[in-house]
CSV table of C-alpha atoms in Angstrom, one decimal:
chain,number,residue,atom,x,y,z
H,1,UNK,CA,-9.8,-14.7,0.4
H,2,UNK,CA,-9.6,-11.1,1.6
H,3,UNK,CA,-11.2,-8.6,-0.8
H,4,UNK,CA,-8.9,-5.7,-1.9
H,5,UNK,CA,-9.0,-2.4,-0.1
H,6,UNK,CA,-10.9,0.2,-2.1
H,7,UNK,CA,-9.1,3.4,-2.7
H,8,UNK,CA,-12.3,5.3,-3.3
H,9,UNK,CA,-13.4,7.0,0.0
H,10,UNK,CA,-16.9,6.1,1.3
H,11,UNK,CA,-19.8,8.5,0.8
H,12,UNK,CA,-20.1,11.3,3.3
H,13,UNK,CA,-16.6,11.1,4.6
H,14,UNK,CA,-15.8,14.1,6.7
H,15,UNK,CA,-12.8,16.3,5.5
H,16,UNK,CA,-9.6,15.6,7.4
H,17,UNK,CA,-8.3,18.0,10.0
H,18,UNK,CA,-4.6,18.6,10.7
H,19,UNK,CA,-3.5,17.5,14.2
H,20,UNK,CA,-3.2,20.3,16.7
H,21,UNK,CA,0.6,19.7,16.8
H,22,UNK,CA,0.9,19.4,13.0
H,23,UNK,CA,3.8,21.3,11.3
H,24,UNK,CA,2.8,24.8,10.1
H,25,UNK,CA,2.0,25.5,6.5
H,26,UNK,CA,5.3,26.1,4.6
H,27,UNK,CA,7.4,23.9,6.9
H,28,UNK,CA,9.9,21.7,5.1
H,29,UNK,CA,9.7,18.3,6.7
H,30,UNK,CA,12.9,16.4,7.6
H,31,UNK,CA,13.4,12.8,6.5
H,32,UNK,CA,11.4,10.4,8.7
H,33,UNK,CA,14.7,8.5,8.8
H,34,UNK,CA,17.9,9.4,7.2
H,35,UNK,CA,18.5,6.1,5.3
H,36,UNK,CA,15.0,6.0,3.6
H,37,UNK,CA,15.2,5.5,-0.1
H,38,UNK,CA,12.4,8.0,-0.6
H,39,UNK,CA,13.4,10.9,1.7
H,40,UNK,CA,16.6,10.0,3.4
H,41,UNK,CA,19.6,12.4,3.0
H,42,UNK,CA,22.1,9.5,3.7
H,43,UNK,CA,20.8,7.2,1.0
H,44,UNK,CA,23.4,7.4,-1.9
H,45,UNK,CA,21.0,6.7,-4.7
H,46,UNK,CA,17.7,7.7,-3.1
H,47,UNK,CA,15.1,10.2,-4.2
H,48,UNK,CA,16.0,12.7,-1.6
H,49,UNK,CA,12.4,13.9,-1.7
H,50,UNK,CA,11.9,17.5,-0.4
H,51,UNK,CA,8.5,17.8,1.3
H,52,UNK,CA,6.6,21.0,2.3
H,53,UNK,CA,3.4,21.2,4.3
H,54,UNK,CA,0.5,22.8,2.5
H,55,UNK,CA,-2.9,24.0,3.7
H,56,UNK,CA,-5.3,21.4,5.2
H,57,UNK,CA,-3.9,17.9,5.3
H,58,UNK,CA,-1.7,18.3,2.2
H,59,UNK,CA,2.0,18.3,1.2
H,60,UNK,CA,4.0,19.1,-1.9
H,61,UNK,CA,7.0,17.0,-2.6
H,62,UNK,CA,9.7,17.2,-5.2
H,63,UNK,CA,12.7,15.3,-6.5
H,64,UNK,CA,15.0,15.4,-9.5
H,65,UNK,CA,15.0,12.2,-11.5
H,66,UNK,CA,18.6,11.0,-11.8
H,67,UNK,CA,20.3,8.3,-13.9
H,68,UNK,CA,20.0,6.0,-10.8
H,69,UNK,CA,16.2,6.2,-11.2
H,70,UNK,CA,16.0,4.9,-14.8
H,71,UNK,CA,14.0,2.1,-16.1
H,72,UNK,CA,14.1,2.5,-19.9
H,73,UNK,CA,17.2,4.5,-21.0
H,74,UNK,CA,16.7,8.1,-20.2
H,75,UNK,CA,13.3,7.6,-18.4
H,76,UNK,CA,12.3,7.2,-14.8
H,77,UNK,CA,11.4,3.6,-13.8
H,78,UNK,CA,7.6,3.3,-13.0
H,79,UNK,CA,8.4,1.7,-9.7
H,80,UNK,CA,10.5,4.7,-8.7
H,81,UNK,CA,7.6,7.0,-9.6
H,82,UNK,CA,5.3,4.8,-7.5
H,83,UNK,CA,7.8,5.0,-4.6
H,84,UNK,CA,7.9,8.8,-4.8
H,85,UNK,CA,4.1,9.0,-4.7
H,86,UNK,CA,3.9,6.5,-1.8
H,87,UNK,CA,6.5,8.6,0.1
H,88,UNK,CA,4.7,11.9,-0.6
H,89,UNK,CA,1.4,10.3,0.6
H,90,UNK,CA,3.1,8.9,3.6
H,91,UNK,CA,4.1,12.4,4.7
H,92,UNK,CA,0.5,13.3,5.1
H,93,UNK,CA,0.7,11.2,8.3
H,94,UNK,CA,3.0,13.8,9.8
H,95,UNK,CA,0.2,16.3,9.4
H,96,UNK,CA,-2.3,13.9,11.0
H,97,UNK,CA,0.2,12.7,13.6
H,98,UNK,CA,-0.8,9.1,12.9
H,99,UNK,CA,1.6,6.2,12.2
H,100,UNK,CA,0.2,4.1,9.4
H,101,UNK,CA,1.3,1.8,6.6
H,102,UNK,CA,0.3,1.7,3.0
H,103,UNK,CA,-2.7,-0.6,2.5
H,104,UNK,CA,-3.2,0.0,-1.2
H,105,UNK,CA,-1.8,2.2,-3.9
H,106,UNK,CA,-3.1,2.6,-7.4
H,107,UNK,CA,-0.9,4.5,-9.8
H,108,UNK,CA,-1.8,5.8,-13.3
H,109,UNK,CA,1.2,6.6,-15.5
H,110,UNK,CA,0.2,9.4,-17.9
H,111,UNK,CA,3.4,10.5,-19.6
H,112,UNK,CA,7.1,9.5,-19.7
H,113,UNK,CA,9.3,11.1,-17.1
H,114,UNK,CA,12.8,11.9,-18.5
H,115,UNK,CA,16.0,11.8,-16.4
H,116,UNK,CA,16.8,15.3,-15.3
H,117,UNK,CA,13.1,16.3,-14.8
H,118,UNK,CA,12.0,17.7,-11.5
H,119,UNK,CA,8.8,15.8,-10.5
H,120,UNK,CA,6.5,17.9,-8.2
H,121,UNK,CA,4.0,15.8,-6.3
H,122,UNK,CA,0.9,17.4,-4.7
H,123,UNK,CA,-0.6,15.0,-2.1
H,124,UNK,CA,-3.7,15.4,0.0
H,125,UNK,CA,-5.7,13.4,2.5
H,126,UNK,CA,-9.3,13.0,1.4
H,127,UNK,CA,-10.5,11.8,4.8
H,128,UNK,CA,-10.3,9.2,7.6
H,129,UNK,CA,-12.8,6.4,8.3
H,130,UNK,CA,-11.8,4.2,11.2
H,131,UNK,CA,-8.3,3.0,10.6
H,132,UNK,CA,-8.4,3.8,6.9
H,133,UNK,CA,-6.8,7.1,5.7
H,134,UNK,CA,-7.8,7.9,2.1
H,135,UNK,CA,-5.3,9.8,0.0
H,136,UNK,CA,-4.6,11.1,-3.5
H,137,UNK,CA,-1.7,12.6,-5.4
H,138,UNK,CA,-0.7,14.0,-8.7
H,139,UNK,CA,2.9,14.3,-10.0
H,140,UNK,CA,3.7,17.1,-12.5
H,141,UNK,CA,6.6,18.2,-14.6
H,142,UNK,CA,6.5,21.9,-15.5
H,143,UNK,CA,2.8,22.0,-14.5
H,144,UNK,CA,1.9,19.1,-16.7
H,145,UNK,CA,0.4,15.9,-15.1
H,146,UNK,CA,2.6,12.9,-15.6
H,147,UNK,CA,1.5,10.5,-12.9
H,148,UNK,CA,-1.5,10.3,-10.5
H,149,UNK,CA,-2.5,8.0,-7.7
H,150,UNK,CA,-5.0,7.1,-5.0
H,151,UNK,CA,-4.1,5.2,-1.9
H,152,UNK,CA,-5.3,4.0,1.5
H,153,UNK,CA,-3.1,3.9,4.5
H,154,UNK,CA,-4.0,1.8,7.6
H,155,UNK,CA,-3.4,3.4,11.0
H,156,UNK,CA,-1.2,1.3,13.2
H,157,UNK,CA,0.3,1.8,16.7
H,158,UNK,CA,4.0,2.8,16.8
H,159,UNK,CA,4.7,-0.7,18.2
H,160,UNK,CA,4.0,-2.1,14.7
H,161,UNK,CA,7.3,-0.6,13.5
H,162,UNK,CA,9.2,-1.8,16.6
H,163,UNK,CA,7.9,-5.3,16.1
H,164,UNK,CA,8.9,-5.5,12.5
H,165,UNK,CA,12.6,-4.6,12.6
H,166,UNK,CA,13.1,-1.1,13.9
H,167,UNK,CA,15.6,-2.1,16.6
H,168,UNK,CA,18.1,0.7,15.8
H,169,UNK,CA,17.6,3.4,18.4
H,170,UNK,CA,18.4,6.1,15.9
H,171,UNK,CA,15.6,5.0,13.6
H,172,UNK,CA,13.1,4.8,16.5
H,173,UNK,CA,14.1,8.4,17.6
H,174,UNK,CA,13.7,9.7,14.0
H,175,UNK,CA,10.2,8.2,13.8
H,176,UNK,CA,9.1,9.4,17.2
H,177,UNK,CA,9.6,13.0,16.0
H,178,UNK,CA,6.3,12.6,14.0
H,179,UNK,CA,4.6,10.3,16.4
H,180,UNK,CA,4.8,11.7,20.0
């Protein structure tokens, strides 16, 4: 049995450095593809996450919780919040210029998130060790922590996405914008 991937970075991990072609601080990043539930502008019930590059290997992301994102009446579904965090953490890969997949994501739900709330997620890369990219994020409403997470992404070659279903040329072109 394979042991779980630890989300805690190893001791002595060097701080991450943005790729030389990383988007500049303040850049609002486009969707990695337009039909993505997390960031896509064509997904009718998606999160439509807006992501802005911050200093270092960090991004801020935001979305408004809609009725389409409910679990309990009037509250965001926990899985939707995990999706938003995963998406925000995934955008760190644009700053690193490294295609990767989520290896593990641990989410702590701190407070209910009502429909109509604007959730602001601050995500940062803690470091890279081999193929493992260590990340963390916190989601806030009006400056108050409501959800937090740590995750590990596993670097993969772009061919990984081509092998597992990205046969639509438009999707491939969208993805290649971040992975030259």
